[in-house]
Coordinates of C-alpha atoms in Angstrom, one line a residue:
Chain A
X1 CA 0.0 0.0 0.0
X2 CA 2.7 2.5 0.9
X3 CA 5.7 0.4 0.5
X4 CA 8.5 2.2 -1.4
X5 CA 7.9 1.9 -5.1
X6 CA 11.1 2.4 -7.1
X7 CA 11.0 4.7 -10.1
X8 CA 13.1 7.6 -11.4
X9 CA 10.6 10.4 -11.4
X10 CA 10.4 14.1 -10.4
X11 CA 8.4 13.2 -7.3
X12 CA 10.8 10.4 -6.3
X13 CA 13.7 12.7 -6.6
X14 CA 12.2 15.6 -4.7
X15 CA 13.7 16.3 -1.2
X16 CA 11.4 14.4 1.2
X17 CA 11.0 17.6 3.3
X18 CA 9.2 19.2 0.3
X19 CA 6.9 16.2 0.0
X20 CA 6.2 16.2 3.8
X21 CA 5.4 20.0 3.8
X22 CA 3.1 19.8 0.8
X23 CA 1.4 16.7 2.3
X24 CA 0.8 18.7 5.5
X25 CA -0.5 21.7 3.6
X26 CA -3.0 19.7 1.5
X27 CA -4.1 17.7 4.5
X28 CA -5.0 20.9 6.4
X29 CA -6.5 22.5 3.3
X30 CA -9.0 19.7 2.6
X31 CA -10.5 20.3 6.0
X32 CA -10.8 24.1 5.3
X33 CA -12.2 23.7 1.8
X34 CA -16.0 23.5 1.7
X35 CA -16.5 23.8 -2.1
X36 CA -16.9 20.4 -3.8
X37 CA -15.5 21.7 -7.1
X38 CA -12.2 22.7 -5.4
X39 CA -12.0 19.4 -3.6
X40 CA -12.6 17.7 -7.0
X41 CA -9.7 19.8 -8.4
X42 CA -7.4 18.6 -5.7
X43 CA -8.4 15.0 -6.3
X44 CA -7.8 15.3 -10.0
X45 CA -4.4 16.9 -9.3
X46 CA -3.6 13.9 -7.0
X47 CA -4.4 11.4 -9.8
X48 CA -2.0 13.4 -12.1
X49 CA 0.7 13.3 -9.4
X50 CA 0.2 9.5 -9.2
X51 CA 0.7 9.3 -12.9
X52 CA 3.8 11.5 -12.8
X53 CA 5.3 9.3 -10.0
X54 CA 4.4 6.2 -12.1
X55 CA 2.5 4.8 -9.1
X56 CA 0.0 2.1 -10.1
X57 CA -3.5 3.6 -10.2
X58 CA -4.9 0.2 -9.4
X59 CA -3.7 0.8 -5.8
X60 CA -6.0 3.8 -5.6
X61 CA -8.9 1.6 -6.8
X62 CA -7.9 -0.9 -4.1
X63 CA -8.1 1.8 -1.4
X64 CA -11.5 2.9 -2.8
X65 CA -12.7 -0.7 -2.6
X66 CA -11.4 -1.2 1.0
X67 CA -12.9 2.1 2.1
X68 CA -16.3 1.6 0.5
X69 CA -17.8 0.3 3.7
X70 CA -16.6 3.3 5.6
X71 CA -17.9 5.6 2.9
X72 CA -21.4 4.0 3.0
X73 CA -21.4 4.3 6.8
X74 CA -20.4 7.9 6.6
X75 CA -23.1 8.7 4.0
X76 CA -25.8 6.9 6.0
X77 CA -24.9 8.6 9.3
X78 CA -24.7 12.0 7.7
X79 CA -27.9 11.5 5.8
X80 CA -29.7 10.6 9.0
X81 CA -28.1 13.2 11.3
X82 CA -27.0 16.2 9.2
X83 CA -30.4 17.7 8.8
X84 CA -31.4 19.9 5.8
X85 CA -34.6 21.0 4.0
X86 CA -34.7 18.6 1.1
X87 CA -36.3 15.6 2.7
X88 CA -35.9 12.5 0.6
X89 CA -37.4 10.0 3.0
X90 CA -39.9 11.0 5.7
X91 CA -38.9 10.3 9.4
X92 CA -39.9 7.0 10.9
X93 CA -40.9 8.8 14.2
X94 CA -43.1 11.9 13.6
X95 CA -41.6 15.3 14.3
X96 CA -43.9 16.2 17.1
X97 CA -42.8 13.3 19.3
X98 CA -40.5 14.7 22.0
X99 CA -36.8 13.8 22.1
X100 CA -36.9 11.2 19.3
X101 CA -39.1 13.0 16.8
X102 CA -37.6 13.1 13.3
X103 CA -35.5 10.0 13.6
X104 CA -35.1 8.2 10.3
X105 CA -35.4 11.3 8.2
X106 CA -33.0 11.3 5.2
X107 CA -32.1 14.5 3.6
X108 CA -30.3 15.4 0.3
X109 CA -28.0 17.8 2.1
X110 CA -27.0 15.0 4.5
X111 CA -26.2 12.6 1.7
X112 CA -24.1 15.3 -0.1
X113 CA -22.3 16.1 3.1
X114 CA -21.6 12.3 3.6
X115 CA -20.2 12.2 0.1
X116 CA -18.1 15.3 0.8
X117 CA -16.6 13.8 4.0
X118 CA -15.9 10.5 2.1
X119 CA -14.1 12.5 -0.6
X120 CA -11.9 14.1 2.1
X121 CA -11.0 10.7 3.4
X122 CA -10.3 9.4 -0.1
X123 CA -8.0 12.4 -0.8
X124 CA -6.1 11.8 2.5
X125 CA -5.6 8.1 1.7
X126 CA -4.5 8.8 -1.8
X127 CA -2.1 11.5 -0.6
X128 CA -0.1 9.5 1.8
X129 CA 1.4 7.0 -0.8
X130 CA 2.7 10.0 -2.8
X131 CA 5.2 10.4 0.1
X132 CA 5.4 6.8 1.4
X133 CA 5.7 5.1 -2.0
X134 CA 8.1 7.6 -3.5
X135 CA 10.5 8.0 -0.5
X136 CA 12.8 5.3 0.9
X137 CA 12.1 4.9 4.6
X138 CA 15.6 5.8 5.6
X139 CA 15.4 9.1 3.7
X140 CA 12.1 9.8 5.2
X141 CA 13.5 9.2 8.7
X142 CA 16.4 11.5 7.8
X143 CA 14.1 14.2 6.5
X144 CA 11.9 14.1 9.6
X145 CA 14.9 14.4 11.9
X146 CA 16.3 17.2 9.8
X147 CA 13.0 19.0 10.4
X148 CA 13.9 19.1 14.1
X149 CA 12.3 15.8 15.3
X150 CA 14.5 13.6 17.5
X151 CA 15.9 10.8 15.4
X152 CA 14.4 8.1 17.7
X153 CA 10.9 9.6 17.1
X154 CA 11.5 9.9 13.4
X155 CA 12.3 6.2 13.3
X156 CA 9.2 5.5 15.4
X157 CA 7.1 7.3 12.7
X158 CA 8.8 5.7 9.7
X159 CA 8.8 2.2 11.3
X160 CA 5.1 2.6 11.9
X161 CA 4.6 3.5 8.2
X162 CA 6.8 0.5 7.4
X163 CA 4.5 -1.8 9.4
X164 CA 1.6 -1.2 7.0
X165 CA 3.1 -3.3 4.2
X166 CA 4.0 -5.9 6.9
X167 CA 0.3 -6.1 7.8
X168 CA -0.5 -6.5 4.1
X169 CA 2.0 -9.4 3.8
X170 CA 0.6 -11.1 6.9
X171 CA -2.9 -10.6 5.7
X172 CA -2.2 -12.1 2.3
X173 CA -0.4 -15.1 3.9
X174 CA -3.3 -15.8 6.3
X175 CA -5.9 -15.5 3.5
X176 CA -3.9 -17.9 1.3
X177 CA -3.6 -20.4 4.2
X178 CA -7.4 -20.1 4.7
X179 CA -8.1 -20.6 1.0
X180 CA -5.8 -23.7 1.0
X181 CA -8.1 -25.2 3.6
X182 CA -11.2 -24.5 1.4
X183 CA -12.3 -21.4 3.4
X184 CA -14.1 -19.3 0.9
X185 CA -16.2 -17.0 3.1
X186 CA -14.4 -13.9 2.0
X187 CA -15.1 -14.7 -1.7
X188 CA -18.5 -16.3 -1.6
X189 CA -19.9 -15.7 1.9
X190 CA -22.7 -13.4 3.0
X191 CA -22.1 -10.2 5.0
X192 CA -22.8 -11.8 8.4
X193 CA -20.6 -14.8 7.6
X194 CA -17.8 -12.4 6.6
X195 CA -18.3 -10.4 9.8
X196 CA -18.0 -13.6 11.8
X197 CA -14.9 -14.7 9.9
X198 CA -13.0 -11.5 10.4
X199 CA -11.5 -12.3 13.9
X200 CA -9.9 -15.4 12.4
X201 CA -8.2 -13.1 9.9
X202 CA -7.4 -10.2 12.0
X203 CA -6.1 -11.9 15.2
X204 CA -3.3 -13.9 13.6
X205 CA -2.5 -10.9 11.4
X206 CA -2.0 -8.6 14.4
X207 CA -0.1 -11.3 16.3
X208 CA 2.2 -12.0 13.3
X209 CA 2.9 -8.4 12.7
X210 CA 3.6 -7.8 16.4
X211 CA 6.1 -10.6 16.4
X212 CA 7.8 -9.3 13.3
X213 CA 7.8 -5.8 14.8
X214 CA 9.4 -7.2 18.0
X215 CA 12.1 -8.9 16.0
X216 CA 12.8 -5.7 14.1
X217 CA 13.1 -4.0 17.5
X218 CA 15.6 -6.6 18.7
X219 CA 17.6 -6.2 15.4
X220 CA 17.6 -2.4 15.8
X221 CA 18.6 -2.6 19.5
X222 CA 21.4 -5.0 18.5
X223 CA 22.8 -2.4 16.1
X224 CA 23.1 0.3 18.8
X225 CA 19.9 2.1 18.0
X226 CA 19.5 4.9 20.5
X227 CA 23.1 4.6 21.8
X228 CA 23.9 8.2 21.2
X229 CA 21.9 11.4 21.5
X230 CA 22.7 12.2 17.8
X231 CA 23.5 10.0 14.9
X232 CA 25.2 10.5 11.6
X233 CA 23.8 9.5 8.2
X234 CA 25.9 8.0 5.4
X235 CA 23.9 9.8 2.8
X236 CA 22.7 13.3 3.3
X237 CA 19.8 15.2 1.8
X238 CA 20.1 18.8 0.5
X239 CA 17.5 21.1 -0.9
X240 CA 18.3 22.1 -4.5
X241 CA 16.7 24.7 -6.8
X242 CA 14.1 22.2 -8.1
X243 CA 13.0 21.4 -4.6
X244 CA 12.5 25.1 -3.7
X245 CA 10.6 25.7 -6.9
X246 CA 8.2 22.8 -6.3
X247 CA 7.8 23.8 -2.6
X248 CA 7.0 27.4 -3.5
X249 CA 4.6 26.5 -6.4
X250 CA 2.9 23.7 -4.3
X251 CA 2.5 25.9 -1.3
X252 CA 1.1 28.9 -3.3
X253 CA -1.3 26.6 -5.2
X254 CA -2.6 24.9 -2.0
X255 CA -3.1 28.1 -0.1
X256 CA -4.5 29.7 -3.2
X257 CA -7.2 27.1 -3.4
X258 CA -8.2 27.7 0.2
X259 CA -8.4 31.4 -0.5
X260 CA -10.5 30.9 -3.7
X261 CA -12.8 28.7 -1.6
X262 CA -13.6 31.6 0.7
X263 CA -13.7 34.5 -1.7
X264 CA -15.6 32.6 -4.5
Chain B
X1 CA 49.0 -17.5 34.1
X2 CA 50.5 -17.1 30.7
X3 CA 49.1 -20.5 29.5
X4 CA 45.6 -19.5 30.4
X5 CA 43.4 -18.2 27.6
X6 CA 41.3 -15.1 28.0
X7 CA 37.6 -15.5 28.6
X8 CA 35.7 -13.0 26.6
X9 CA 32.3 -14.3 27.7
X10 CA 31.5 -15.7 31.1
X11 CA 28.0 -16.9 32.0
X12 CA 27.9 -17.3 35.7
X13 CA 25.2 -19.5 37.3
X14 CA 22.6 -17.7 35.1
X15 CA 18.9 -18.4 35.3
X16 CA 16.3 -16.4 33.4
X17 CA 12.5 -16.3 33.2
X18 CA 10.6 -14.4 30.6
X19 CA 8.0 -11.9 31.7
X20 CA 4.7 -13.7 32.5
X21 CA 6.3 -17.1 32.1
X22 CA 5.9 -19.7 34.8
X23 CA 9.2 -21.6 34.4
X24 CA 12.8 -20.5 33.8
X25 CA 14.0 -20.5 30.2
X26 CA 17.6 -20.8 31.4
X27 CA 18.5 -22.8 34.5
X28 CA 21.8 -22.2 36.3
X29 CA 23.9 -22.0 33.2
X30 CA 27.6 -21.6 33.7
X31 CA 29.8 -21.3 30.6
X32 CA 33.0 -19.6 29.6
X33 CA 34.0 -18.8 26.1
X34 CA 37.5 -18.0 25.1
X35 CA 38.6 -15.2 22.8
X36 CA 38.7 -16.5 19.2
X37 CA 36.8 -19.7 20.1
X38 CA 34.1 -21.1 17.8
X39 CA 31.3 -22.3 20.1
X40 CA 28.2 -24.1 18.9
X41 CA 25.0 -24.2 21.0
X42 CA 22.8 -27.2 20.2
X43 CA 19.5 -28.4 21.6
X44 CA 16.0 -29.1 20.5
X45 CA 13.4 -26.4 19.9
X46 CA 12.6 -24.7 23.2
X47 CA 15.9 -25.9 24.8
X48 CA 17.0 -22.2 25.4
X49 CA 19.3 -21.6 22.5
X50 CA 17.8 -18.3 21.4
X51 CA 17.5 -17.2 25.0
X52 CA 21.1 -17.9 25.7
X53 CA 22.2 -16.1 22.5
X54 CA 20.1 -13.0 23.5
X55 CA 21.7 -12.9 27.0
X56 CA 25.1 -12.4 25.3
X57 CA 24.4 -9.0 23.9
X58 CA 22.1 -7.9 26.8
X59 CA 18.8 -8.1 24.8
X60 CA 17.9 -10.4 27.7
X61 CA 17.2 -9.0 30.2
X62 CA 17.7 -5.3 29.2
X63 CA 15.1 -5.2 26.3
X64 CA 13.0 -8.2 27.1
X65 CA 12.6 -7.7 30.9
X66 CA 11.9 -10.7 33.0
X67 CA 13.7 -12.1 36.1
X68 CA 17.2 -13.4 36.3
X69 CA 19.8 -14.7 38.7
X70 CA 23.5 -14.8 38.2
X71 CA 25.3 -12.7 35.7
X72 CA 26.7 -12.6 32.1
X73 CA 30.0 -10.9 31.7
X74 CA 31.1 -9.9 28.1
X75 CA 34.5 -8.3 27.6
X76 CA 34.6 -7.3 31.3
X77 CA 31.1 -5.8 31.3
X78 CA 28.2 -7.2 33.3
X79 CA 25.5 -7.2 30.6
X80 CA 22.6 -6.2 32.9
X81 CA 24.6 -3.2 34.2
X82 CA 25.1 -1.7 30.8
X83 CA 23.0 -1.0 27.7
X84 CA 22.3 -3.1 24.6
X85 CA 23.5 -0.3 22.4
X86 CA 26.8 -0.2 24.3
X87 CA 27.2 -4.0 24.1
X88 CA 26.5 -3.8 20.4
X89 CA 30.1 -2.7 19.9
X90 CA 31.3 -5.8 21.6
X91 CA 28.8 -8.4 20.4
X92 CA 27.2 -8.5 17.0
X93 CA 24.0 -10.5 16.6
X94 CA 22.5 -12.2 13.6
X95 CA 19.0 -13.5 14.0
X96 CA 17.3 -16.5 12.5
X97 CA 14.8 -14.7 10.3
X98 CA 16.6 -12.8 7.5
X99 CA 13.5 -10.7 6.7
X100 CA 12.9 -9.2 10.1
X101 CA 16.4 -8.0 10.7
X102 CA 16.7 -6.0 7.4
X103 CA 14.7 -2.9 7.5
X104 CA 16.2 -0.3 5.2
X105 CA 15.9 0.1 1.4
X106 CA 19.6 -0.2 0.4
X107 CA 22.3 -2.6 1.2
X108 CA 24.7 0.2 2.0
X109 CA 22.2 1.7 4.5
X110 CA 21.6 -1.6 6.2
X111 CA 25.3 -2.0 6.9
X112 CA 25.8 1.6 7.9
X113 CA 22.8 1.6 10.3
X114 CA 24.9 0.5 13.4
X115 CA 27.9 2.9 12.8
X116 CA 25.4 5.7 12.1
X117 CA 23.8 5.0 15.5
X118 CA 27.2 5.3 17.1
X119 CA 27.5 8.7 15.6
X120 CA 30.7 7.9 13.8
X121 CA 32.2 10.2 11.1
X122 CA 30.8 9.6 7.6
X123 CA 34.2 8.7 6.0
X124 CA 34.8 6.1 8.8
X125 CA 31.3 4.7 8.3
X126 CA 32.0 4.4 4.5
X127 CA 35.3 2.6 5.2
X128 CA 33.6 0.1 7.6
X129 CA 30.7 -0.5 5.2
X130 CA 33.1 -1.2 2.4
X131 CA 35.1 -3.6 4.6
X132 CA 32.1 -5.4 6.0
X133 CA 30.6 -6.0 2.5
X134 CA 34.0 -7.1 1.2
X135 CA 34.3 -9.7 4.0
X136 CA 30.8 -11.2 3.3
X137 CA 31.4 -11.1 -0.4
X138 CA 28.6 -8.6 -1.2
X139 CA 30.9 -5.8 -2.4
X140 CA 29.5 -4.0 -5.5
X141 CA 25.9 -4.5 -4.3
X142 CA 25.7 -1.4 -2.2
X143 CA 22.9 0.3 -4.1
X144 CA 20.7 -2.7 -4.4
X145 CA 17.7 -3.3 -2.1
X146 CA 18.1 -6.1 0.5
X147 CA 14.8 -7.6 -0.7
X148 CA 16.5 -8.5 -4.0
X149 CA 19.0 -10.9 -2.3
X150 CA 18.7 -14.6 -1.9
X151 CA 18.3 -16.1 1.6
X152 CA 22.0 -16.9 2.0
X153 CA 23.0 -13.4 0.8
X154 CA 20.5 -11.8 3.2
X155 CA 22.1 -13.7 6.1
X156 CA 25.5 -12.6 4.9
X157 CA 24.2 -9.0 4.8
X158 CA 23.0 -9.4 8.3
X159 CA 26.5 -10.5 9.3
X160 CA 28.0 -7.5 7.5
X161 CA 25.6 -5.2 9.4
X162 CA 26.8 -6.7 12.7
X163 CA 30.5 -6.6 11.5
X164 CA 30.4 -2.9 10.6
X165 CA 30.6 -2.1 14.3
X166 CA 33.7 -4.3 14.5
X167 CA 32.5 -6.4 17.5
X168 CA 34.8 -8.9 19.1
X169 CA 32.1 -11.5 19.3
X170 CA 29.6 -12.6 16.6
X171 CA 26.5 -14.4 17.9
X172 CA 24.4 -16.2 15.3
X173 CA 21.1 -17.5 16.2
X174 CA 20.2 -20.4 13.9
X175 CA 21.4 -18.3 10.9
X176 CA 21.1 -21.2 8.4
X177 CA 17.8 -22.7 9.5
X178 CA 15.9 -21.1 6.6
X179 CA 18.6 -21.7 4.0
X180 CA 19.3 -24.4 1.5
X181 CA 22.6 -26.3 1.6
X182 CA 24.3 -23.8 -0.7
X183 CA 23.1 -20.9 1.4
X184 CA 24.2 -22.7 4.6
X185 CA 27.7 -23.2 3.2
X186 CA 28.0 -19.6 2.1
X187 CA 27.2 -18.4 5.6
X188 CA 29.4 -20.9 7.4
X189 CA 32.4 -20.2 5.2
X190 CA 32.1 -16.5 5.9
X191 CA 31.9 -17.2 9.6
X192 CA 34.9 -19.5 9.5
X193 CA 36.9 -16.9 7.6
X194 CA 36.0 -14.2 10.2
X195 CA 37.3 -16.5 12.9
X196 CA 40.5 -17.4 11.1
X197 CA 41.4 -14.0 9.7
X198 CA 40.2 -11.7 12.5
X199 CA 40.3 -14.0 15.5
X200 CA 36.7 -13.2 16.1
X201 CA 34.8 -15.2 18.8
X202 CA 31.9 -17.0 17.2
X203 CA 28.9 -18.3 19.0
X204 CA 26.4 -20.1 16.8
X205 CA 23.1 -21.8 17.8
X206 CA 22.2 -24.5 15.3
X207 CA 20.6 -27.8 14.6
X208 CA 22.9 -28.7 11.8
X209 CA 25.4 -31.3 13.2
X210 CA 27.2 -31.9 9.9
X211 CA 28.4 -28.4 9.5
X212 CA 29.1 -27.8 13.2
X213 CA 31.5 -30.7 13.6
X214 CA 33.6 -29.2 10.9
X215 CA 33.9 -25.7 12.4
X216 CA 33.2 -25.7 16.1
X217 CA 35.9 -26.0 18.8
X218 CA 33.3 -26.9 21.4
X219 CA 29.6 -27.7 21.5
X220 CA 27.3 -26.7 24.4
X221 CA 24.3 -28.9 24.7
X222 CA 21.1 -27.5 26.1
X223 CA 18.0 -29.3 27.2
X224 CA 15.0 -27.6 28.9
X225 CA 17.1 -24.6 29.8
X226 CA 19.9 -26.6 31.4
X227 CA 23.4 -27.0 30.1
X228 CA 23.9 -30.7 29.9
X229 CA 27.5 -30.7 28.5
X230 CA 30.1 -28.5 26.8
X231 CA 33.0 -30.2 25.1
X232 CA 34.8 -30.9 21.9
X233 CA 32.3 -32.0 19.1
X234 CA 33.9 -35.5 19.0
X235 CA 33.4 -36.0 22.8
X236 CA 29.9 -34.7 22.6
X237 CA 28.8 -36.9 19.7
X238 CA 30.4 -39.9 21.3
X239 CA 28.0 -39.6 24.2
X240 CA 25.0 -41.4 22.6
X241 CA 22.8 -41.1 25.6
X242 CA 23.4 -37.4 25.9
X243 CA 22.6 -36.8 22.3
X244 CA 19.4 -38.8 22.5
X245 CA 18.4 -37.0 25.7
X246 CA 18.9 -33.6 24.2
X247 CA 17.0 -34.6 21.0
X248 CA 20.0 -33.5 18.8
X249 CA 20.6 -35.2 15.5
X250 CA 23.9 -37.0 15.0
X251 CA 25.9 -36.2 11.9
X252 CA 24.6 -38.5 9.2
X253 CA 27.8 -40.5 9.1
X254 CA 27.5 -41.1 12.9
X255 CA 23.9 -42.2 12.4
X256 CA 25.1 -44.7 9.8
X257 CA 27.7 -46.0 12.2
X258 CA 25.0 -46.6 14.8
X259 CA 22.8 -48.4 12.2
X260 CA 25.8 -50.6 11.3
X261 CA 26.5 -51.3 14.9
X262 CA 22.9 -52.5 15.4
X263 CA 23.6 -54.9 12.5
X264 CA 26.7 -56.1 14.4
X265 CA 29.0 -54.4 11.9
X266 CA 31.4 -52.7 14.2
X267 CA 33.6 -50.0 12.6
X268 CA 36.0 -49.9 15.6
X269 CA 35.6 -46.1 15.7
X270 CA 32.8 -43.6 15.9
X271 CA 33.1 -41.3 12.8
X272 CA 31.7 -37.8 12.8
X273 CA 33.3 -36.7 9.5
X274 CA 32.6 -38.2 6.0
X275 CA 36.4 -38.8 5.6
X276 CA 36.5 -40.8 8.8
X277 CA 33.5 -42.9 7.7
X278 CA 35.2 -43.5 4.3
X279 CA 38.3 -44.8 6.1
X280 CA 36.3 -46.9 8.6
X281 CA 34.2 -48.4 5.8
X282 CA 37.3 -49.2 3.8
X283 CA 38.8 -51.0 6.8
X284 CA 35.5 -52.8 7.5
X285 CA 35.3 -54.0 3.9
X286 CA 38.9 -55.0 3.7
X287 CA 38.6 -56.8 7.0
X288 CA 35.4 -58.5 5.8
X289 CA 37.1 -59.5 2.6
X290 CA 39.9 -61.1 4.5
X291 CA 37.4 -63.1 6.7
X292 CA 35.8 -64.5 3.6

């Protein structure tokens, strides 16, 4: 999902600090932007960046598939609770009943807001791989510590990011093992059957990933991790003109979109 | 005094229990390892091999926690009174699973990780990285990702990562258990070279008797956390009851000798090497020929 994906592209070659700053700016801006058109522009821009970075677009489709349940949940909750004037489905409990009156009412505004919140989540999820998949984890750690974060903390962050692909590997192995024993609930089962089967998938995945993480911790400890207050890096990173140009253009464009949202 | 060899590792009446465990994983172990010695630790699964290996660089008890009695002294330092990071400069550790111990995206970064943590100057780190990769025969692969390596190469890379800090002791916890015979030989040859060229002390936990009889000076046999014996491989593998009790496999040639003995075909010797078996079989066949 966000495992480093090797390619020689502009985005891969950017200083990781530029990517982190732009990631932070876009993440903040999508919560400030209330105009769906502007949000749509950001999403289209992200798809273009994915293309520029040669990242497989099918990954984005996978995220969408995985998050579909969450999106449906968000849309239903917002449709029921957001309120609004355009009532699509009348409330189950009449409005005049005290305290619970109006429950079950679904509004168009609620559905649209649910879609909007889902779009924000999708943008966030599509944004992270643009940093994670284009930056080697050791450079990411170096960038974070160069931004003033203690190197131990920067490794905690990058190792946590690194754990996501580990979870994926574990998940795939467990699913294969289940399939080998003719367990086909996830392919052919009904929703309730799938819900019941999830613990058998998630529990070994978490235990396996924790075991691997613990071994990784032992390996890091054994190589003097945390021995000194400061550490050196065999390869350094340095901001070049290209990085400054992308940083300035990216920052202006993101802030500009927020400004347009409020003046438009 | 001059005849005495220096003990680089001294495990003194050491018992250890993992957090939340009900029984001790190590039970009153006493063991001394000399500088430059090649020590093998053998025993069945759960005998305490990994636990003993992890006591040597302080992972146990410093990182794992738990309760212990006695002490482990490495190069004059009592392990529980120092830090794992400090001990890392004395004891390099290679784990069983090649995947879990490699966590960077370039071979060069993997080897440099330890020296970087010690805050060494970059030119010195580069020098050590080059040396360590040369020793494990991975020079020229600096820019490649560790994931592109074979199992044997990955374990050699893990050895290089430990070597870059120039430790006096190299502890390998079943480094060949996931490798094919070729990968196993690659790793053991590198280890043997380290010992011969650099007088490095080697401690290796393993199940593979064939390889170990060729390289080890002594074999420590563990069973259920207890040290049953520690002696020259020949003396260890001559104790049939001991080997059976500890659930260790004999070298294949020794197994054949036992089978022959059951068939009343006495070799007159108990071979642990293939060459010894060849010689014994030759004698047996020649003797048999004479009888006929």
